[in-house]
Short mmCIF file of N, CA, C and O in Angstrom, two decimals:
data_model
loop_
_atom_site.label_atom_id
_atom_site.label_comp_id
_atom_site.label_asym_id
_atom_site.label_seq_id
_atom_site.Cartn_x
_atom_site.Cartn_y
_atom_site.Cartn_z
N UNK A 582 0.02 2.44 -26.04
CA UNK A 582 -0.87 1.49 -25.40
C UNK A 582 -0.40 0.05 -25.55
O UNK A 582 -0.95 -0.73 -24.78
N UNK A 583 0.39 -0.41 -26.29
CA UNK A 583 1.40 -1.45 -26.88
C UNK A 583 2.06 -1.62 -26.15
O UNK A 583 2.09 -2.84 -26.03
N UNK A 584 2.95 -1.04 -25.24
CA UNK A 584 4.27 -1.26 -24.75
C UNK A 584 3.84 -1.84 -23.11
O UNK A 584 3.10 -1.32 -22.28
N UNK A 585 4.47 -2.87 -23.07
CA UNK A 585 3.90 -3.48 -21.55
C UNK A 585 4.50 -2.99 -20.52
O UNK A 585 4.22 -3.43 -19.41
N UNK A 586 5.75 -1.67 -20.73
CA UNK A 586 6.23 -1.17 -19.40
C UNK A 586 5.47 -0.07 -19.28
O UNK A 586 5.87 0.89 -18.63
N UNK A 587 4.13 -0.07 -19.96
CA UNK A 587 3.62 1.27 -19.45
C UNK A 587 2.40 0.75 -18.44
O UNK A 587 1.65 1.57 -17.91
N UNK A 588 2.31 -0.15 -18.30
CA UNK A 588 1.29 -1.04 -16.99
C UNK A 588 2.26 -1.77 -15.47
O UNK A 588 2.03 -2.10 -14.30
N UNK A 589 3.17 -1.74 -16.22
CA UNK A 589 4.32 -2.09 -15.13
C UNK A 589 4.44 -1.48 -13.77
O UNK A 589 5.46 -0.83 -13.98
N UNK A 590 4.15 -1.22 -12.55
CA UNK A 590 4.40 -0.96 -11.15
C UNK A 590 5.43 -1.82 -10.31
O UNK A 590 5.43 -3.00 -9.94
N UNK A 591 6.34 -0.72 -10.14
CA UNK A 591 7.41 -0.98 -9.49
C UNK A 591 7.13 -0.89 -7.58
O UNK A 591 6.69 0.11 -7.02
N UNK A 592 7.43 -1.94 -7.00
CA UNK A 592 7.62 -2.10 -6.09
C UNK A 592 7.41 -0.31 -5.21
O UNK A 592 6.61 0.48 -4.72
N UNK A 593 8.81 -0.57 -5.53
CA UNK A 593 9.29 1.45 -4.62
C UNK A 593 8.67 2.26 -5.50
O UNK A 593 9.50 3.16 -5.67
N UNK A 594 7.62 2.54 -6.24
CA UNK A 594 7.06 3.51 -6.84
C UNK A 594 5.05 3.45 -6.33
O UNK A 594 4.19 4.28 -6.62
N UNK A 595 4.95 2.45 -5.70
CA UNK A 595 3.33 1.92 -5.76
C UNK A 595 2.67 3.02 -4.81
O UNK A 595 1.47 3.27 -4.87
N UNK A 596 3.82 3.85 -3.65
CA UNK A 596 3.13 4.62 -2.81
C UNK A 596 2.55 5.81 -3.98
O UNK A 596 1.46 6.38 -3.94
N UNK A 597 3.39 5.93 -4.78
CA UNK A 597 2.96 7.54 -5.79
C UNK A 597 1.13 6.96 -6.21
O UNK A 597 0.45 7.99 -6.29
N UNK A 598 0.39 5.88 -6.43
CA UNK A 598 -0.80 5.95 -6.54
C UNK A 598 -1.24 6.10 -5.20
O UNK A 598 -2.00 7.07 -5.24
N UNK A 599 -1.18 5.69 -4.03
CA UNK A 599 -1.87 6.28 -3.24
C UNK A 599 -1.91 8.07 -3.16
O UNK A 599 -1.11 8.98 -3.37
N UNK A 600 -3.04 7.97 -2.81
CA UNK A 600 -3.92 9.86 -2.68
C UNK A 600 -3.64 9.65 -0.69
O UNK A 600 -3.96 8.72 0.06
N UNK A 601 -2.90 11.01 -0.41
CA UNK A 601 -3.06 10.83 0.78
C UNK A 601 -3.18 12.53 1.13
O UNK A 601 -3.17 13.42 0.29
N UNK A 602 -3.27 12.66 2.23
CA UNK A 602 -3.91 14.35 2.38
C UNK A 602 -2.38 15.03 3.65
O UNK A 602 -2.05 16.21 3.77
N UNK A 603 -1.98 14.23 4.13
CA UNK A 603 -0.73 14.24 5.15
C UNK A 603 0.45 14.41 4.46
O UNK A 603 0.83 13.42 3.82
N UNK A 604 1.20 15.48 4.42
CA UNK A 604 2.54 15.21 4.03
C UNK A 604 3.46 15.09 4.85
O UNK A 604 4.58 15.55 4.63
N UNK A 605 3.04 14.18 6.40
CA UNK A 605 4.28 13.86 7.53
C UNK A 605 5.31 12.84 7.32
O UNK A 605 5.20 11.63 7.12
N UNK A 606 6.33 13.59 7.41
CA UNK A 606 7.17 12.43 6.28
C UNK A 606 7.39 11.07 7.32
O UNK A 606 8.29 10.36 6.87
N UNK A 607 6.71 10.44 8.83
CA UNK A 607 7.18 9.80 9.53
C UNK A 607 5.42 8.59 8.92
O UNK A 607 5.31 7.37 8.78
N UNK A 608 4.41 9.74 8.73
CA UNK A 608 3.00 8.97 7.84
C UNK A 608 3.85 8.10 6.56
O UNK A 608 4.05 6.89 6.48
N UNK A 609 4.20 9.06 5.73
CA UNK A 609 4.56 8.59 4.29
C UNK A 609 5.37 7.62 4.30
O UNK A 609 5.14 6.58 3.69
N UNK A 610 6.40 7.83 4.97
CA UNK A 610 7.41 6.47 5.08
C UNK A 610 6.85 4.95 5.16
O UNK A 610 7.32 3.95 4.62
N UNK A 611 5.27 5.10 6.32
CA UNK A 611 4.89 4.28 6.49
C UNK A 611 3.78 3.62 5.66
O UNK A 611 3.30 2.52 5.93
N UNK A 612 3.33 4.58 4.38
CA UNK A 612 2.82 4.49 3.64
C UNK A 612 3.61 3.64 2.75
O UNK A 612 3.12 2.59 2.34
N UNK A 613 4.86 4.02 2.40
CA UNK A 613 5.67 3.69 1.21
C UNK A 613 5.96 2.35 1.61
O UNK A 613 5.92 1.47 0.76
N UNK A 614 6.25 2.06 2.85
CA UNK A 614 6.15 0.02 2.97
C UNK A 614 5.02 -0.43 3.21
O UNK A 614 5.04 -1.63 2.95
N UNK A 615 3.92 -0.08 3.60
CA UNK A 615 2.66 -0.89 3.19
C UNK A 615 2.33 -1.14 1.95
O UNK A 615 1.85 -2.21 1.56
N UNK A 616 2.64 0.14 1.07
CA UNK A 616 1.84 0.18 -0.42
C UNK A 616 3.49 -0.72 -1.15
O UNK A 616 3.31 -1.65 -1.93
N UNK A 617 4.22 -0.51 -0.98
CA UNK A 617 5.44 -1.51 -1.57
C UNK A 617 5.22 -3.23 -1.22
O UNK A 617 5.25 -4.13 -2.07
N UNK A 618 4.99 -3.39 0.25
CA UNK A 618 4.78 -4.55 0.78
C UNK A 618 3.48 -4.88 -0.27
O UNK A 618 3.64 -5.80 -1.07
N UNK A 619 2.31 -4.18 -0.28
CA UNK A 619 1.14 -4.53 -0.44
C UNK A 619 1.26 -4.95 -2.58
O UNK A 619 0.63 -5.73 -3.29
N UNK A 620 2.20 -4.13 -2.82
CA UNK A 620 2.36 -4.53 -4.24
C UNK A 620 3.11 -6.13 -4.66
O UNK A 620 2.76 -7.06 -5.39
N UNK A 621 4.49 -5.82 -3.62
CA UNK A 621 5.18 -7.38 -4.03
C UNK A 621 3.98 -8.60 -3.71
O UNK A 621 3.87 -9.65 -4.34
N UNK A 622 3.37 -8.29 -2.88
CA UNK A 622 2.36 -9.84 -2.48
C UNK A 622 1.29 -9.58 -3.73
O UNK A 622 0.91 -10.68 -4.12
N UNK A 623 0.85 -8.80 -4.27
CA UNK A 623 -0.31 -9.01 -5.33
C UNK A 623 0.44 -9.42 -6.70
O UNK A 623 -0.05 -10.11 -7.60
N UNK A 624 1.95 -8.77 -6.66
CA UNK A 624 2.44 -9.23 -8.19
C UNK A 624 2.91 -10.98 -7.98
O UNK A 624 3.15 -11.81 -8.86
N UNK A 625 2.92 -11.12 -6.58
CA UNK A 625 3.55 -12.60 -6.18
C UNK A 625 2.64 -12.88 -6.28
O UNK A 625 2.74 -13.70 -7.20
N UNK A 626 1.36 -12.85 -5.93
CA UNK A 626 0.43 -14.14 -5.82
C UNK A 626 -0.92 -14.05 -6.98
O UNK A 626 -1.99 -14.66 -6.97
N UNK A 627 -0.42 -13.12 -7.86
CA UNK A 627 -1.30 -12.35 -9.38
C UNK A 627 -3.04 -12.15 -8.79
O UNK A 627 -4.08 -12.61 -9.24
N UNK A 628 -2.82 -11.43 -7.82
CA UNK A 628 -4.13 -10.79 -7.70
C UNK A 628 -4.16 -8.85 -7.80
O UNK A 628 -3.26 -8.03 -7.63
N UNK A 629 -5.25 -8.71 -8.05
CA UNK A 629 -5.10 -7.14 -7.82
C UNK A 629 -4.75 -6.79 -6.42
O UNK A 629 -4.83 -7.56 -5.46
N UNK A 630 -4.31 -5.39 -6.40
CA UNK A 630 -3.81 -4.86 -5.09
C UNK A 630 -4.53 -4.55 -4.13
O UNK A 630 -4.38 -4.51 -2.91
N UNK A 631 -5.56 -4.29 -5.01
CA UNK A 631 -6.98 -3.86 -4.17
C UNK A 631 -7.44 -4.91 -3.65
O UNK A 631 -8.39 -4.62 -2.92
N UNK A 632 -7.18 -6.34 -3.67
CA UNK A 632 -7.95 -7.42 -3.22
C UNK A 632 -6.70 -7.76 -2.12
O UNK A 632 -6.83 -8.78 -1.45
N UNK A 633 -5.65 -7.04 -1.97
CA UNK A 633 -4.33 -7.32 -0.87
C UNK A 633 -4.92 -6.69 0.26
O UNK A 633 -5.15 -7.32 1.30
N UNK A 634 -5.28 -5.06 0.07
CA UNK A 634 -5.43 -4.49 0.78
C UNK A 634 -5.83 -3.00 -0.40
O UNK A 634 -5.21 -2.71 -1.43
N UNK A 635 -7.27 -2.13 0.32
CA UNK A 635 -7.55 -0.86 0.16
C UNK A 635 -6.79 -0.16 0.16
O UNK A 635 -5.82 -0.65 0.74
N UNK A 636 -6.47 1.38 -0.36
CA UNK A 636 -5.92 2.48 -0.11
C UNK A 636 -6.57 2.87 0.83
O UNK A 636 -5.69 3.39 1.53
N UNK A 637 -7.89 3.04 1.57
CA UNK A 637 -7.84 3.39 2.24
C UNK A 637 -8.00 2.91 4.11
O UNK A 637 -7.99 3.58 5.15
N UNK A 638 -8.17 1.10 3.75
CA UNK A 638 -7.17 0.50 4.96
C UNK A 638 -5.99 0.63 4.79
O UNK A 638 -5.48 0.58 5.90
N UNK A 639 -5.11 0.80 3.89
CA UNK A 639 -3.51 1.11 3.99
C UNK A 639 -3.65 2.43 4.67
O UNK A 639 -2.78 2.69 5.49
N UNK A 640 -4.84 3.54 4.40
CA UNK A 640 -4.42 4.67 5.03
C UNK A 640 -4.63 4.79 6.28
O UNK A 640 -3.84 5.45 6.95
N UNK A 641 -5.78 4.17 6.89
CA UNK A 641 -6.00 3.51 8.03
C UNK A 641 -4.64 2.99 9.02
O UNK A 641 -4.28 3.61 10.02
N UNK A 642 -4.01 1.75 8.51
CA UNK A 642 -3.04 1.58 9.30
C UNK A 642 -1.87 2.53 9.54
O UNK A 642 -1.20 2.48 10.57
N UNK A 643 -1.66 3.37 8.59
CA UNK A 643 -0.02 4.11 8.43
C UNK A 643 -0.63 5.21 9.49
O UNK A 643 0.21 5.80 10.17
N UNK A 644 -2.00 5.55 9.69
CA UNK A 644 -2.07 6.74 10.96
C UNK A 644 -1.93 6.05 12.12
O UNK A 644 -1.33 6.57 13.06
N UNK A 645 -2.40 4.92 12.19
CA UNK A 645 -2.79 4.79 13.54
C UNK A 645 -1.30 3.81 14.29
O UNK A 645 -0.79 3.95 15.41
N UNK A 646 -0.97 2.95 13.29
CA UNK A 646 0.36 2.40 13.41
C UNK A 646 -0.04 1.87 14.20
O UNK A 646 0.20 2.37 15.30
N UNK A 647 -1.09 0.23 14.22
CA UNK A 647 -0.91 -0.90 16.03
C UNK A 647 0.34 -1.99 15.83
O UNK A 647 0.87 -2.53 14.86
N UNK A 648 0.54 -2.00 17.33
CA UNK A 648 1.71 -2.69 17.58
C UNK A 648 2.00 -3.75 17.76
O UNK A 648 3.00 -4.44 17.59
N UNK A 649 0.51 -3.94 18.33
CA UNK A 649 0.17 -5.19 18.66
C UNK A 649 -1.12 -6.08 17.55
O UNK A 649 -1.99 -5.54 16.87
N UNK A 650 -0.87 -7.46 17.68
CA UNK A 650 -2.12 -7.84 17.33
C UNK A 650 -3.74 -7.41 17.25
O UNK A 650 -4.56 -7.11 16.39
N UNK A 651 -3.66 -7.61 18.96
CA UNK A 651 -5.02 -6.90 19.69
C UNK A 651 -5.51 -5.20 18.09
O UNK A 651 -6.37 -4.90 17.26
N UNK A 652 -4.47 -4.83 18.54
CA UNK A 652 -4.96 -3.18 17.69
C UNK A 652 -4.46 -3.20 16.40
O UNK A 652 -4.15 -2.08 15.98
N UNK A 653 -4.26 -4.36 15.46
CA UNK A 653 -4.72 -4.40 14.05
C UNK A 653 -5.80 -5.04 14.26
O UNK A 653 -6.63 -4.77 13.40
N UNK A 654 -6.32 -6.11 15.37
CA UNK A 654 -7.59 -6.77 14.99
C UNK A 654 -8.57 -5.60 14.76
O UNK A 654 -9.40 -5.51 13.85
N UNK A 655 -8.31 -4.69 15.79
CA UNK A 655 -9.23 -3.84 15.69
C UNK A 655 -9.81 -2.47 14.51
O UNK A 655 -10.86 -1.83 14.36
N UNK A 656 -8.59 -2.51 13.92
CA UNK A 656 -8.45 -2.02 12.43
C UNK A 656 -9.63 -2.84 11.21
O UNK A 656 -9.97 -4.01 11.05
N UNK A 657 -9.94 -1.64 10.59
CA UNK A 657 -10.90 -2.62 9.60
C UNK A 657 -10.00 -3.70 8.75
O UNK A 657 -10.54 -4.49 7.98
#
């Protein structure tokens, strides 16, 4: 409980906490740069991750994938 690399989250490892129910590896991929993206900006700007973005608006976007503005506005 001492050792501070045991709280440590690595960038390319942050998708393994997301819970997801899909194992499409074209979903996951897109999982693994939201939840990577979504980690470097919370360790950059020292907020929790959860206040970057939900697991389950991250799971939200990686199904639906918008392309446009218009259809992330429309994303929660």
């Amino acid at each position: 409980l001492t050792d501070p690399a045991t709280y440590t989250v690595h960038p390319e490892e942050a998708w393994l906490r997301v819970k997801t129910r899909t194992t499409s590896g074209r979903f996951l991929a897109v999982v693994k740069e939201l939840a990577r993206f979504r980690e470097d900006y919370a360790q950059s700007h020292h907020v929790p991750r959860s206040r970057v973005m939900k697991d389950d608006a991250l799971l939200e976007l990686a199904s639906t994938r918008p392309a446009t503005h218009e259809e992330l506005g429309r994303s929660r």
